[in-house]
Amino acid sequence: MSVLDKIFVREGLEGKEEVKALLQSHGDVTMESFLRTGDIVVQGENMAEKIANGKRTLVIDRRSGSMVDAFVNHDAGAICPNFTKLVPVTGCFYSCEYCFLQGTYRACRPFVCNYAINWEKLERDLR
């Protein structure tokens, strides 16, 4: 039994080998194609419910910017340092009580998004 309730796949990515493998391994989960992330609706009466339901919603998408990004911590009370990070996924399946990122960007994207990797572009970005 999958921990996912629904998988959304951006049109055009269904043929990628890693996407086909993921869909095959989660055959019991409903899959739906989308053209714009704005078309993805996560059900819930309020933001807390949408965030909880979004943790069981996986979106397979392309990343428009670089997969290499800078994490800059603007919260003076947090101890996370600034660092360079790879961004193959946004969102999180977990609900760690201590995480200050629990509500970050959840209003606009209350789901977990996994990016289909363009390996050549990633190599250029890393260089």
Coordinates of N, CA and C in Angstrom, one line a residue:
M1 N 0.8 -1.2 0.0 CA 0.0 0.0 0.0 C 0.9 1.2 0.0
S2 N 0.6 2.2 -0.9 CA 1.4 3.4 -1.0 C 1.0 4.4 0.0
V3 N 1.9 5.3 0.4 CA 1.6 6.4 1.3 C 1.1 7.6 0.5
L4 N 1.0 7.4 -0.8 CA 0.5 8.5 -1.7 C -1.0 8.2 -2.0
D5 N -1.7 9.3 -2.1 CA -3.1 9.3 -2.6 C -3.2 9.6 -4.0
K6 N -2.3 10.5 -4.5 CA -2.5 10.9 -5.9 C -1.1 11.3 -6.4
I7 N -0.8 11.1 -7.7 CA 0.4 11.5 -8.4 C 0.0 12.4 -9.6
F8 N 0.5 13.6 -9.7 CA 0.3 14.4 -10.8 C 1.6 14.4 -11.6
V9 N 1.5 14.3 -13.0 CA 2.7 14.3 -13.8 C 2.5 15.3 -14.9
R10 N 3.5 16.2 -15.0 CA 3.4 17.2 -16.1 C 3.4 16.5 -17.4
E11 N 2.4 17.0 -18.3 CA 2.3 16.4 -19.6 C 3.7 16.5 -20.3
G12 N 4.1 15.4 -20.9 CA 5.4 15.3 -21.6 C 6.4 14.5 -20.9
L13 N 6.2 14.3 -19.5 CA 7.2 13.6 -18.7 C 6.8 12.1 -18.5
E14 N 5.6 11.7 -19.0 CA 5.2 10.4 -18.7 C 6.1 9.3 -19.4
G15 N 6.8 9.7 -20.4 CA 7.7 8.8 -21.1 C 9.1 8.6 -20.6
K16 N 9.5 9.5 -19.6 CA 10.8 9.3 -19.0 C 10.9 8.0 -18.2
E17 N 12.0 7.3 -18.3 CA 12.1 6.0 -17.7 C 11.9 6.1 -16.2
E18 N 12.4 7.1 -15.5 CA 12.3 7.1 -14.1 C 10.8 7.4 -13.7
V19 N 10.1 8.2 -14.5 CA 8.7 8.5 -14.2 C 7.8 7.2 -14.5
K20 N 8.1 6.5 -15.6 CA 7.4 5.2 -15.8 C 7.6 4.2 -14.7
A21 N 8.9 4.1 -14.2 CA 9.2 3.2 -13.1 C 8.4 3.6 -11.8
L22 N 8.4 4.9 -11.5 CA 7.7 5.4 -10.3 C 6.2 5.1 -10.4
L23 N 5.6 5.3 -11.6 CA 4.2 5.1 -11.8 C 3.9 3.6 -11.7
Q24 N 4.8 2.8 -12.2 CA 4.6 1.3 -12.2 C 4.7 0.8 -10.7
S25 N 5.6 1.4 -10.0 CA 5.7 0.9 -8.6 C 4.6 1.4 -7.7
H26 N 3.9 2.4 -8.1 CA 2.7 2.9 -7.4 C 1.4 2.8 -8.2
G27 N 1.3 1.6 -8.7 CA 0.1 1.3 -9.6 C -1.2 1.5 -9.0
D28 N -1.3 1.4 -7.6 CA -2.6 1.5 -6.9 C -2.9 3.0 -6.7
V29 N -2.1 3.9 -7.1 CA -2.3 5.4 -6.9 C -2.9 6.0 -8.1
T30 N -3.9 6.9 -7.9 CA -4.4 7.6 -9.1 C -3.4 8.6 -9.6
M31 N -3.3 8.6 -11.0 CA -2.4 9.5 -11.7 C -3.2 10.4 -12.6
E32 N -2.8 11.7 -12.6 CA -3.4 12.7 -13.4 C -2.4 13.5 -14.1
S33 N -2.5 13.9 -15.3 CA -1.6 14.8 -16.0 C -2.0 16.2 -15.8
F34 N -1.1 17.2 -15.9 CA -1.3 18.6 -15.8 C -0.5 19.4 -16.7
L35 N -1.0 20.6 -17.0 CA -0.2 21.5 -17.9 C 0.4 22.6 -17.1
R36 N -0.3 23.1 -16.0 CA 0.2 24.2 -15.2 C 0.1 23.8 -13.7
T37 N 1.1 24.1 -12.9 CA 0.9 23.7 -11.5 C -0.2 24.4 -10.8
G38 N -0.7 25.5 -11.3 CA -1.8 26.2 -10.8 C -3.1 25.4 -11.0
D39 N -3.1 24.4 -11.9 CA -4.3 23.5 -12.1 C -4.4 22.4 -11.0
I40 N -3.3 22.2 -10.2 CA -3.3 21.1 -9.2 C -4.1 21.6 -8.0
V41 N -5.1 20.9 -7.6 CA -5.9 21.2 -6.5 C -5.7 20.2 -5.4
V42 N -5.3 20.6 -4.2 CA -5.2 19.7 -3.1 C -6.4 20.0 -2.2
Q43 N -7.2 18.9 -1.9 CA -8.4 19.1 -1.1 C -8.1 19.4 0.3
G44 N -9.0 20.2 0.9 CA -8.9 20.5 2.4 C -9.8 21.7 2.7
E45 N -10.3 21.7 3.9 CA -11.2 22.8 4.4 C -10.4 24.0 4.7
N46 N -9.1 23.8 5.2 CA -8.3 24.9 5.6 C -6.8 24.6 5.2
M47 N -5.9 25.5 5.4 CA -4.5 25.3 5.0 C -3.9 24.1 5.7
A48 N -4.2 23.9 7.0 CA -3.6 22.7 7.7 C -4.0 21.4 7.0
E49 N -5.3 21.3 6.7 CA -5.8 20.1 6.0 C -5.1 20.0 4.6
K50 N -5.0 21.1 3.9 CA -4.3 21.0 2.6 C -2.9 20.6 2.7
I51 N -2.2 21.1 3.7 CA -0.8 20.7 3.9 C -0.7 19.2 4.2
A52 N -1.6 18.7 5.1 CA -1.6 17.3 5.5 C -1.9 16.4 4.3
N53 N -2.9 16.8 3.5 CA -3.3 16.0 2.3 C -2.2 16.2 1.2
G54 N -1.5 17.3 1.2 CA -0.5 17.5 0.2 C 0.7 16.6 0.4
K55 N 0.9 16.2 1.7 CA 2.0 15.3 2.0 C 1.8 13.9 1.4
R56 N 0.6 13.6 0.9 CA 0.2 12.4 0.2 C 0.0 12.6 -1.2
T57 N 0.4 13.8 -1.7 CA 0.2 14.2 -3.1 C 1.6 14.4 -3.7
L58 N 2.0 13.6 -4.7 CA 3.3 13.8 -5.4 C 3.1 14.4 -6.8
V59 N 3.9 15.4 -7.0 CA 3.8 16.1 -8.3 C 5.2 15.9 -9.0
I60 N 5.2 15.4 -10.2 CA 6.4 15.2 -11.0 C 6.4 16.3 -12.0
D61 N 7.4 17.2 -12.0 CA 7.5 18.4 -12.8 C 8.9 18.6 -13.3
R62 N 9.0 19.6 -14.1 CA 10.3 20.1 -14.6 C 10.7 21.3 -13.6
R63 N 11.9 21.5 -13.4 CA 12.4 22.6 -12.6 C 12.7 23.7 -13.6
S64 N 12.1 24.9 -13.4 CA 12.4 25.9 -14.4 C 13.8 26.6 -14.2
G65 N 14.2 26.7 -13.0 CA 15.5 27.3 -12.7 C 16.6 26.2 -12.5
S66 N 17.7 26.6 -12.0 CA 18.8 25.7 -11.7 C 18.4 24.7 -10.6
M67 N 19.0 23.5 -10.6 CA 18.8 22.6 -9.5 C 19.8 22.8 -8.5
V68 N 20.8 23.7 -8.7 CA 21.8 24.1 -7.7 C 21.3 25.5 -7.2
D69 N 21.1 25.6 -5.9 CA 20.5 26.8 -5.4 C 21.2 27.1 -4.0
A70 N 21.1 28.4 -3.6 CA 21.7 28.8 -2.4 C 20.6 28.8 -1.3
F71 N 20.9 28.2 -0.2 CA 20.0 28.3 1.0 C 20.5 29.4 1.9
V72 N 19.7 30.5 2.0 CA 20.1 31.6 2.9 C 19.1 31.7 4.0
N73 N 19.5 31.5 5.2 CA 18.6 31.6 6.4 C 18.5 33.0 6.9
H74 N 17.2 33.5 6.8 CA 16.9 34.8 7.2 C 16.3 34.9 8.6
D75 N 16.2 33.7 9.2 CA 15.6 33.6 10.6 C 16.7 33.7 11.6
A76 N 16.8 34.8 12.3 CA 17.9 35.0 13.3 C 17.9 33.9 14.4
G77 N 16.7 33.4 14.7 CA 16.6 32.4 15.8 C 16.9 31.0 15.4
A78 N 17.1 30.7 14.1 CA 17.4 29.4 13.6 C 18.9 29.2 13.5
I79 N 19.4 28.0 13.7 CA 20.9 27.8 13.6 C 21.3 27.2 12.3
C80 N 20.4 27.0 11.3 CA 20.8 26.5 10.0 C 21.8 27.5 9.3
P81 N 22.9 27.0 8.8 CA 23.9 27.9 8.1 C 23.4 28.2 6.7
N82 N 24.0 29.1 6.0 CA 23.9 29.3 4.6 C 24.7 28.2 3.9
F83 N 24.1 27.7 2.8 CA 24.9 26.6 2.1 C 24.3 26.5 0.7
T84 N 25.1 25.8 -0.2 CA 24.6 25.5 -1.5 C 23.9 24.2 -1.5
K85 N 22.8 24.1 -2.2 CA 22.0 22.8 -2.1 C 21.6 22.4 -3.5
L86 N 21.4 21.1 -3.7 CA 20.7 20.6 -4.9 C 19.2 20.5 -4.6
V87 N 18.4 20.8 -5.5 CA 17.0 20.9 -5.3 C 16.2 20.0 -6.3
P88 N 16.3 18.6 -6.0 CA 15.6 17.7 -6.8 C 14.1 17.6 -6.4
V89 N 13.8 18.1 -5.2 CA 12.4 18.0 -4.6 C 12.1 19.3 -3.8
T90 N 10.9 19.6 -3.8 CA 10.4 20.7 -2.9 C 9.3 20.1 -2.1
G91 N 9.1 20.6 -0.9 CA 8.1 20.0 0.0 C 8.7 18.8 0.8
C92 N 7.9 18.3 1.6 CA 8.4 17.2 2.5 C 7.2 16.3 2.9
F93 N 7.5 15.0 2.9 CA 6.5 14.0 3.3 C 6.3 14.0 4.9
Y94 N 7.2 14.5 5.6 CA 7.2 14.4 7.1 C 6.5 15.6 7.7
S95 N 6.3 15.5 9.0 CA 5.7 16.5 9.8 C 6.5 16.8 11.1
C96 N 7.8 17.0 10.9 CA 8.6 17.2 12.1 C 8.2 18.5 12.8
E97 N 7.9 18.4 14.1 CA 7.3 19.5 14.9 C 8.3 20.6 15.0
Y98 N 9.6 20.3 15.0 CA 10.7 21.4 15.2 C 11.0 22.1 13.9
C99 N 10.5 21.7 12.7 CA 11.0 22.2 11.5 C 10.3 23.6 11.2
F100 N 11.1 24.6 11.0 CA 10.6 25.9 10.8 C 10.0 26.1 9.3
L101 N 10.3 25.1 8.5 CA 9.8 25.1 7.1 C 8.4 24.5 7.0
Q102 N 7.8 24.1 8.1 CA 6.5 23.5 8.0 C 5.5 24.3 7.1
G103 N 5.4 25.6 7.3 CA 4.4 26.4 6.6 C 5.0 27.1 5.4
T104 N 6.3 27.0 5.1 CA 7.0 27.8 4.1 C 6.4 27.4 2.7
Y105 N 5.9 28.4 2.0 CA 5.4 28.2 0.6 C 4.2 27.3 0.6
R106 N 3.7 26.8 1.7 CA 2.6 25.8 1.6 C 1.3 26.4 1.1
A107 N 1.1 27.7 1.2 CA -0.1 28.4 0.7 C -0.2 28.2 -0.8
C108 N 0.9 28.3 -1.5 CA 0.8 28.2 -3.0 C 1.1 26.8 -3.5
R109 N 1.8 26.0 -2.7 CA 2.1 24.6 -3.2 C 2.1 23.6 -2.1
P110 N 0.9 23.2 -1.6 CA 0.8 22.3 -0.5 C 1.0 20.9 -0.9
F111 N 2.0 20.6 -1.7 CA 2.3 19.2 -2.1 C 3.8 19.0 -2.2
V112 N 4.1 17.7 -2.3 CA 5.5 17.4 -2.5 C 5.8 17.3 -4.0
C113 N 6.8 18.0 -4.5 CA 7.1 18.1 -5.9 C 8.5 17.5 -6.2
N114 N 8.6 16.5 -7.0 CA 9.8 15.8 -7.4 C 10.1 16.2 -8.8
Y115 N 11.3 16.7 -9.1 CA 11.6 17.2 -10.4 C 12.3 16.1 -11.3
A116 N 11.8 16.0 -12.5 CA 12.4 15.1 -13.5 C 13.7 15.7 -13.8
I117 N 14.8 15.0 -13.7 CA 16.1 15.6 -13.8 C 16.6 15.6 -15.3
N118 N 17.0 16.7 -15.7 CA 17.7 16.8 -17.0 C 19.2 16.8 -16.7
W119 N 19.8 15.6 -16.8 CA 21.1 15.3 -16.3 C 22.2 16.2 -17.0
E120 N 22.0 16.5 -18.3 CA 23.0 17.4 -18.9 C 22.9 18.8 -18.4
K121 N 21.7 19.3 -18.1 CA 21.6 20.7 -17.5 C 22.1 20.7 -16.1
L122 N 21.9 19.6 -15.3 CA 22.4 19.5 -14.0 C 23.9 19.6 -14.0
E123 N 24.5 18.8 -14.9 CA 26.0 18.9 -15.0 C 26.5 20.3 -15.3
R124 N 25.9 21.0 -16.2 CA 26.3 22.3 -16.6 C 26.1 23.2 -15.3
D125 N 25.0 23.1 -14.6 CA 24.8 24.0 -13.4 C 25.8 23.7 -12.4
L126 N 26.2 22.4 -12.2 CA 27.2 22.1 -11.2 C 28.6 22.6 -11.5
R127 N 28.9 22.6 -12.8 CA 30.2 23.1 -13.3 C 30.2 24.6 -13.1

